[in-house]
Short mmCIF file of C-alpha atoms and ligand atoms in Angstrom, two decimals:
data_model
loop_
_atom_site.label_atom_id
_atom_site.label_comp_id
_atom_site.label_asym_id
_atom_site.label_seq_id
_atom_site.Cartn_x
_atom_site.Cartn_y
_atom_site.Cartn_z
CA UNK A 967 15.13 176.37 -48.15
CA UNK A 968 15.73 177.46 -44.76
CA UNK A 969 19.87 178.69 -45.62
CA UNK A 970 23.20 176.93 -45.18
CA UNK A 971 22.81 176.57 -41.67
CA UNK A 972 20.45 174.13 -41.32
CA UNK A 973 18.47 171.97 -44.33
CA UNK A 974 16.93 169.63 -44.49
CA UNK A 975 18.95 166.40 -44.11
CA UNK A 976 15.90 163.70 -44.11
CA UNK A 977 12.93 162.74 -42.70
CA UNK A 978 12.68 159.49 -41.22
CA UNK A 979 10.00 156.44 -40.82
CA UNK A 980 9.95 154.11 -38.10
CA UNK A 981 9.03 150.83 -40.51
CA UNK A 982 8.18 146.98 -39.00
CA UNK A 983 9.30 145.29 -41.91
CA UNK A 984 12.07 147.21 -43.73
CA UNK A 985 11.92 145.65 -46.91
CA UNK A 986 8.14 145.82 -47.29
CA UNK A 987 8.65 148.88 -46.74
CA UNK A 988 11.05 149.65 -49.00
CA UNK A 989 9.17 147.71 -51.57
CA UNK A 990 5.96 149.84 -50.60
CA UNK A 991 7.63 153.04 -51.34
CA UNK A 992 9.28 152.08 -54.58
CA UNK A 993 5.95 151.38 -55.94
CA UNK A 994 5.17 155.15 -55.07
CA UNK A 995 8.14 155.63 -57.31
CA UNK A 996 10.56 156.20 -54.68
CA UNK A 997 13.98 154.70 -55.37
CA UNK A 998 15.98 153.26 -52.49
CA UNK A 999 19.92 153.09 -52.85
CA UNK A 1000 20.83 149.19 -52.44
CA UNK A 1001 22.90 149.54 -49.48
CA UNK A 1002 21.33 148.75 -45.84
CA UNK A 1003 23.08 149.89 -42.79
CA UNK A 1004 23.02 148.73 -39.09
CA UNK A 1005 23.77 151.03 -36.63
CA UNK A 1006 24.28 148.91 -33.34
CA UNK A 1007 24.46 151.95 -31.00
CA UNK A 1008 21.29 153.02 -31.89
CA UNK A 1009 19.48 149.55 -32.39
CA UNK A 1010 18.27 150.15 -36.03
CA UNK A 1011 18.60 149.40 -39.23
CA UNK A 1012 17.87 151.64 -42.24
CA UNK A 1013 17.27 152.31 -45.69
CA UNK A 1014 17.99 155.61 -47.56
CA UNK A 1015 16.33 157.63 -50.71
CA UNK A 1016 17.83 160.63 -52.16
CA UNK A 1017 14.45 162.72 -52.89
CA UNK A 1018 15.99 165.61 -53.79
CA UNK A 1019 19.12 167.79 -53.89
CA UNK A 1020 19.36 167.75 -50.19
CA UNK A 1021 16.87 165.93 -48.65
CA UNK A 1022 16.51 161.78 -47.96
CA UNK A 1023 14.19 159.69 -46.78
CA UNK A 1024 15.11 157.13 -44.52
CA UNK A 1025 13.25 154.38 -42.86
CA UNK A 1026 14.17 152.84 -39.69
CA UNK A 1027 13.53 149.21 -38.55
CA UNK A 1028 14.39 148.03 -35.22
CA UNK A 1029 17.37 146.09 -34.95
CA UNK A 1030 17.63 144.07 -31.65
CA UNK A 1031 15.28 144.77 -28.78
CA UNK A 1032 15.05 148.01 -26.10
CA UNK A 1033 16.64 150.01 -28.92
CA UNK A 1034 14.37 153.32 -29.74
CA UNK A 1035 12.94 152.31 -32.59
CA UNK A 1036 11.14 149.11 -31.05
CA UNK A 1037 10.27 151.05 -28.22
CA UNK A 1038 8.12 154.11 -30.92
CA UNK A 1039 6.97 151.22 -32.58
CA UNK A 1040 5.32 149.57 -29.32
CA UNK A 1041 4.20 152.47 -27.80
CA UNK A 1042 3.04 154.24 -31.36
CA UNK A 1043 3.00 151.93 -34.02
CA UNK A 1044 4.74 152.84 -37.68
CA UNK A 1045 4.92 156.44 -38.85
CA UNK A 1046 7.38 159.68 -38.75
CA UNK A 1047 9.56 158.92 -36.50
CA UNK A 1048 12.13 162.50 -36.57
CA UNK A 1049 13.51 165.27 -38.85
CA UNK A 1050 16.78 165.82 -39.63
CA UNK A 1051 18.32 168.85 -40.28
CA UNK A 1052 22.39 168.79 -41.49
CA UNK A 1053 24.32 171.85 -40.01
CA UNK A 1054 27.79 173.34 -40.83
CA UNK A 1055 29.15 172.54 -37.31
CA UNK A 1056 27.56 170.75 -35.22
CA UNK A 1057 28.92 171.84 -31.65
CA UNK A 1058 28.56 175.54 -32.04
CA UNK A 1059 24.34 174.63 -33.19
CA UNK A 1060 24.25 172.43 -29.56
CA UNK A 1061 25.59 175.48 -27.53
CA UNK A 1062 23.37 177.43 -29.19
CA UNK A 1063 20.41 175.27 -29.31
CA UNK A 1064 21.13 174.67 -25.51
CA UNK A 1065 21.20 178.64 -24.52
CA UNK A 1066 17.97 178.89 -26.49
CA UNK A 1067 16.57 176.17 -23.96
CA UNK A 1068 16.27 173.28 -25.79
CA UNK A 1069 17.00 169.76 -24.05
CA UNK A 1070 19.66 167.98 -26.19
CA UNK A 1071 19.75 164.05 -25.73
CA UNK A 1072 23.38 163.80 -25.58
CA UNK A 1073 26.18 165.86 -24.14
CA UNK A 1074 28.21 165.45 -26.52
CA UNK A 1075 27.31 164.71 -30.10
CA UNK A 1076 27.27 160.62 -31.20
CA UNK A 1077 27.91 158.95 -34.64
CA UNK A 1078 24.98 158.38 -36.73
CA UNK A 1079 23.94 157.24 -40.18
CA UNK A 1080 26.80 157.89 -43.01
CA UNK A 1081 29.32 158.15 -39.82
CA UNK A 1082 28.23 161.74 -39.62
CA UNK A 1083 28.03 163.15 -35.98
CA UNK A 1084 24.26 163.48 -34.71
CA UNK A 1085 22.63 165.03 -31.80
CA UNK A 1086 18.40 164.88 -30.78
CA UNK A 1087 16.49 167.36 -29.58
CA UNK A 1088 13.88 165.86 -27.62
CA UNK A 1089 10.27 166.14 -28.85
CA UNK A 1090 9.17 167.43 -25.28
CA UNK A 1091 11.11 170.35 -26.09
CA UNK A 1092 9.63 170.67 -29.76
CA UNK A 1093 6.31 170.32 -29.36
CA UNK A 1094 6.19 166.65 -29.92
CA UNK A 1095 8.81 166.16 -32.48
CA UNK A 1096 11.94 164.49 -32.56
CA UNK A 1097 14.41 166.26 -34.49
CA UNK A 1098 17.60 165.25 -35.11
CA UNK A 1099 20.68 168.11 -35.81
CA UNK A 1100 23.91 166.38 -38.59
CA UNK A 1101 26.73 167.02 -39.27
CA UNK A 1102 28.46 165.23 -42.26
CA UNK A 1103 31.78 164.91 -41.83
CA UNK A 1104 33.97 165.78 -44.66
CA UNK A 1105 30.99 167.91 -46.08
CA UNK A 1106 28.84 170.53 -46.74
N1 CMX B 1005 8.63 161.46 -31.80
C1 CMX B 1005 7.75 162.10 -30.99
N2 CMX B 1005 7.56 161.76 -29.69
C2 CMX B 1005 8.31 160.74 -29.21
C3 CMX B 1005 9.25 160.06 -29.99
C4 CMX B 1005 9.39 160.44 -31.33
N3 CMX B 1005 10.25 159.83 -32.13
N4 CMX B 1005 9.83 159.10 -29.23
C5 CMX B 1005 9.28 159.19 -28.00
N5 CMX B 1005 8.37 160.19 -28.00
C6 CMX B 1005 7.57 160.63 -26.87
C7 CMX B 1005 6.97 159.47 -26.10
O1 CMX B 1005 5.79 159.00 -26.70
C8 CMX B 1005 6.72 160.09 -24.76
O2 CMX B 1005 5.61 160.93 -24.78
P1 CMX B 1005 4.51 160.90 -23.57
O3 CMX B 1005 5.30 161.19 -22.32
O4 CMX B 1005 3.56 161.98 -23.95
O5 CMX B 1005 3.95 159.53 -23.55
C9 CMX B 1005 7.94 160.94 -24.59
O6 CMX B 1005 8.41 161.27 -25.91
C10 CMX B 1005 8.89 160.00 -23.86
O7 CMX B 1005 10.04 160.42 -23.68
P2 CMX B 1005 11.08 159.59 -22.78
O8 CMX B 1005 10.35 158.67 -21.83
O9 CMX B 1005 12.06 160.57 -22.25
O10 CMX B 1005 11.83 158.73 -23.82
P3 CMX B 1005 11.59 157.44 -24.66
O11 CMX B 1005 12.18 156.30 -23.91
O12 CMX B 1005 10.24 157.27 -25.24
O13 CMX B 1005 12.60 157.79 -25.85
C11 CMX B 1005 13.81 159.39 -27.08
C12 CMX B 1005 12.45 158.94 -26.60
C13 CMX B 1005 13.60 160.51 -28.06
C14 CMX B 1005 14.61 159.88 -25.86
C15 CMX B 1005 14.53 158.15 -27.73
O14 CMX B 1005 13.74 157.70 -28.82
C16 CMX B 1005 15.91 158.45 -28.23
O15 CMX B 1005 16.86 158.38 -27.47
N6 CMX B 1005 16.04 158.83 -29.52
C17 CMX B 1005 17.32 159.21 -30.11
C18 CMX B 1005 17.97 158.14 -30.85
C19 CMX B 1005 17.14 157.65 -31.99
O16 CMX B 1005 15.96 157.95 -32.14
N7 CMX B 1005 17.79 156.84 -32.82
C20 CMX B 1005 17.16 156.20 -33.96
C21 CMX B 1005 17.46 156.93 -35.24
C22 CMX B 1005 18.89 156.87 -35.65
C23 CMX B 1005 19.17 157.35 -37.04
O17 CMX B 1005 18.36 157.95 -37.74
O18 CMX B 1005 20.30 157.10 -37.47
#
């Protein structure tokens, strides 16, 4: 539990086949919520676990070409594609993320997964992860 300011929000998998995927991780005993959701702006499509209190797992397919999923799964092949932790407010954590140095993908936060507001940090800045920072709107 790293405190209110920033949990653990989920960790995501960059899939090729969504619903074999899906399928392979119910059989671990993970239980996927129905619902899929396509998020043209970012070229994917996804799938969401609850896997605790706080914390999800998501995989991502690629939905469309050029999008940054199809590009990770090119250059990489399937595997953990980004954190995400969910913070109280999400433009105060950019300024301060920013003044600490990191490189931010956006300049201004975009609209993610659940239509909560999302911002990267880019893994050249992490050490070679990409993590993504989330706020939910209307929560937490
Ligand atoms: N994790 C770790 N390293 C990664 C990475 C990832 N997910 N994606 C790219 N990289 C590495 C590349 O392999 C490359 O490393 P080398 O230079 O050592 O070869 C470096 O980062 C490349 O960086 P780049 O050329 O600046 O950028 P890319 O075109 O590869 O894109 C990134 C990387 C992070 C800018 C792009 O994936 C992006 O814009 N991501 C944010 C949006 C996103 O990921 N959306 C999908 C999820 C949405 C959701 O969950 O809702």
């Amino acid at each position: 539990m790293l405190g209110k300011d920033c949990l653990l929000d989920h960790v995501a998998i960059a899939v090729d086949d969504l619903e074999k995927a899906v399928e392979t991780y119910e059989a671990m005993g993970v239980k996927f919520q129905e619902e899929r959701e396509i998020i043209e702006s970012q070229g994917v499509k996804t799938a969401f676990a609850q896997v605790d209190e706080n914390a999800q797992l998501e995989l991502l397919g690629a939905h469309g070409e050029g999008g940054p999923i199809s590009k990770f799964l090119e250059k990489k092949g399937p595997g953990i594609h980004h954190l995400c932790f969910k913070v109280p407010d999400i433009e105060a954590k950019c300024k301060e993320l920013k003044e600490k140095g990191f490189r931010l993908l956006y300049e201004e936060p975009a609209i993610g997964a659940h239509s909560c507001k999302v911002n990267f940090i880019h893994p050249k800045s992490t050490g070679g992860v990409l993590v993504e920072i989330s706020q939910k709107m209307g929560e937490i």
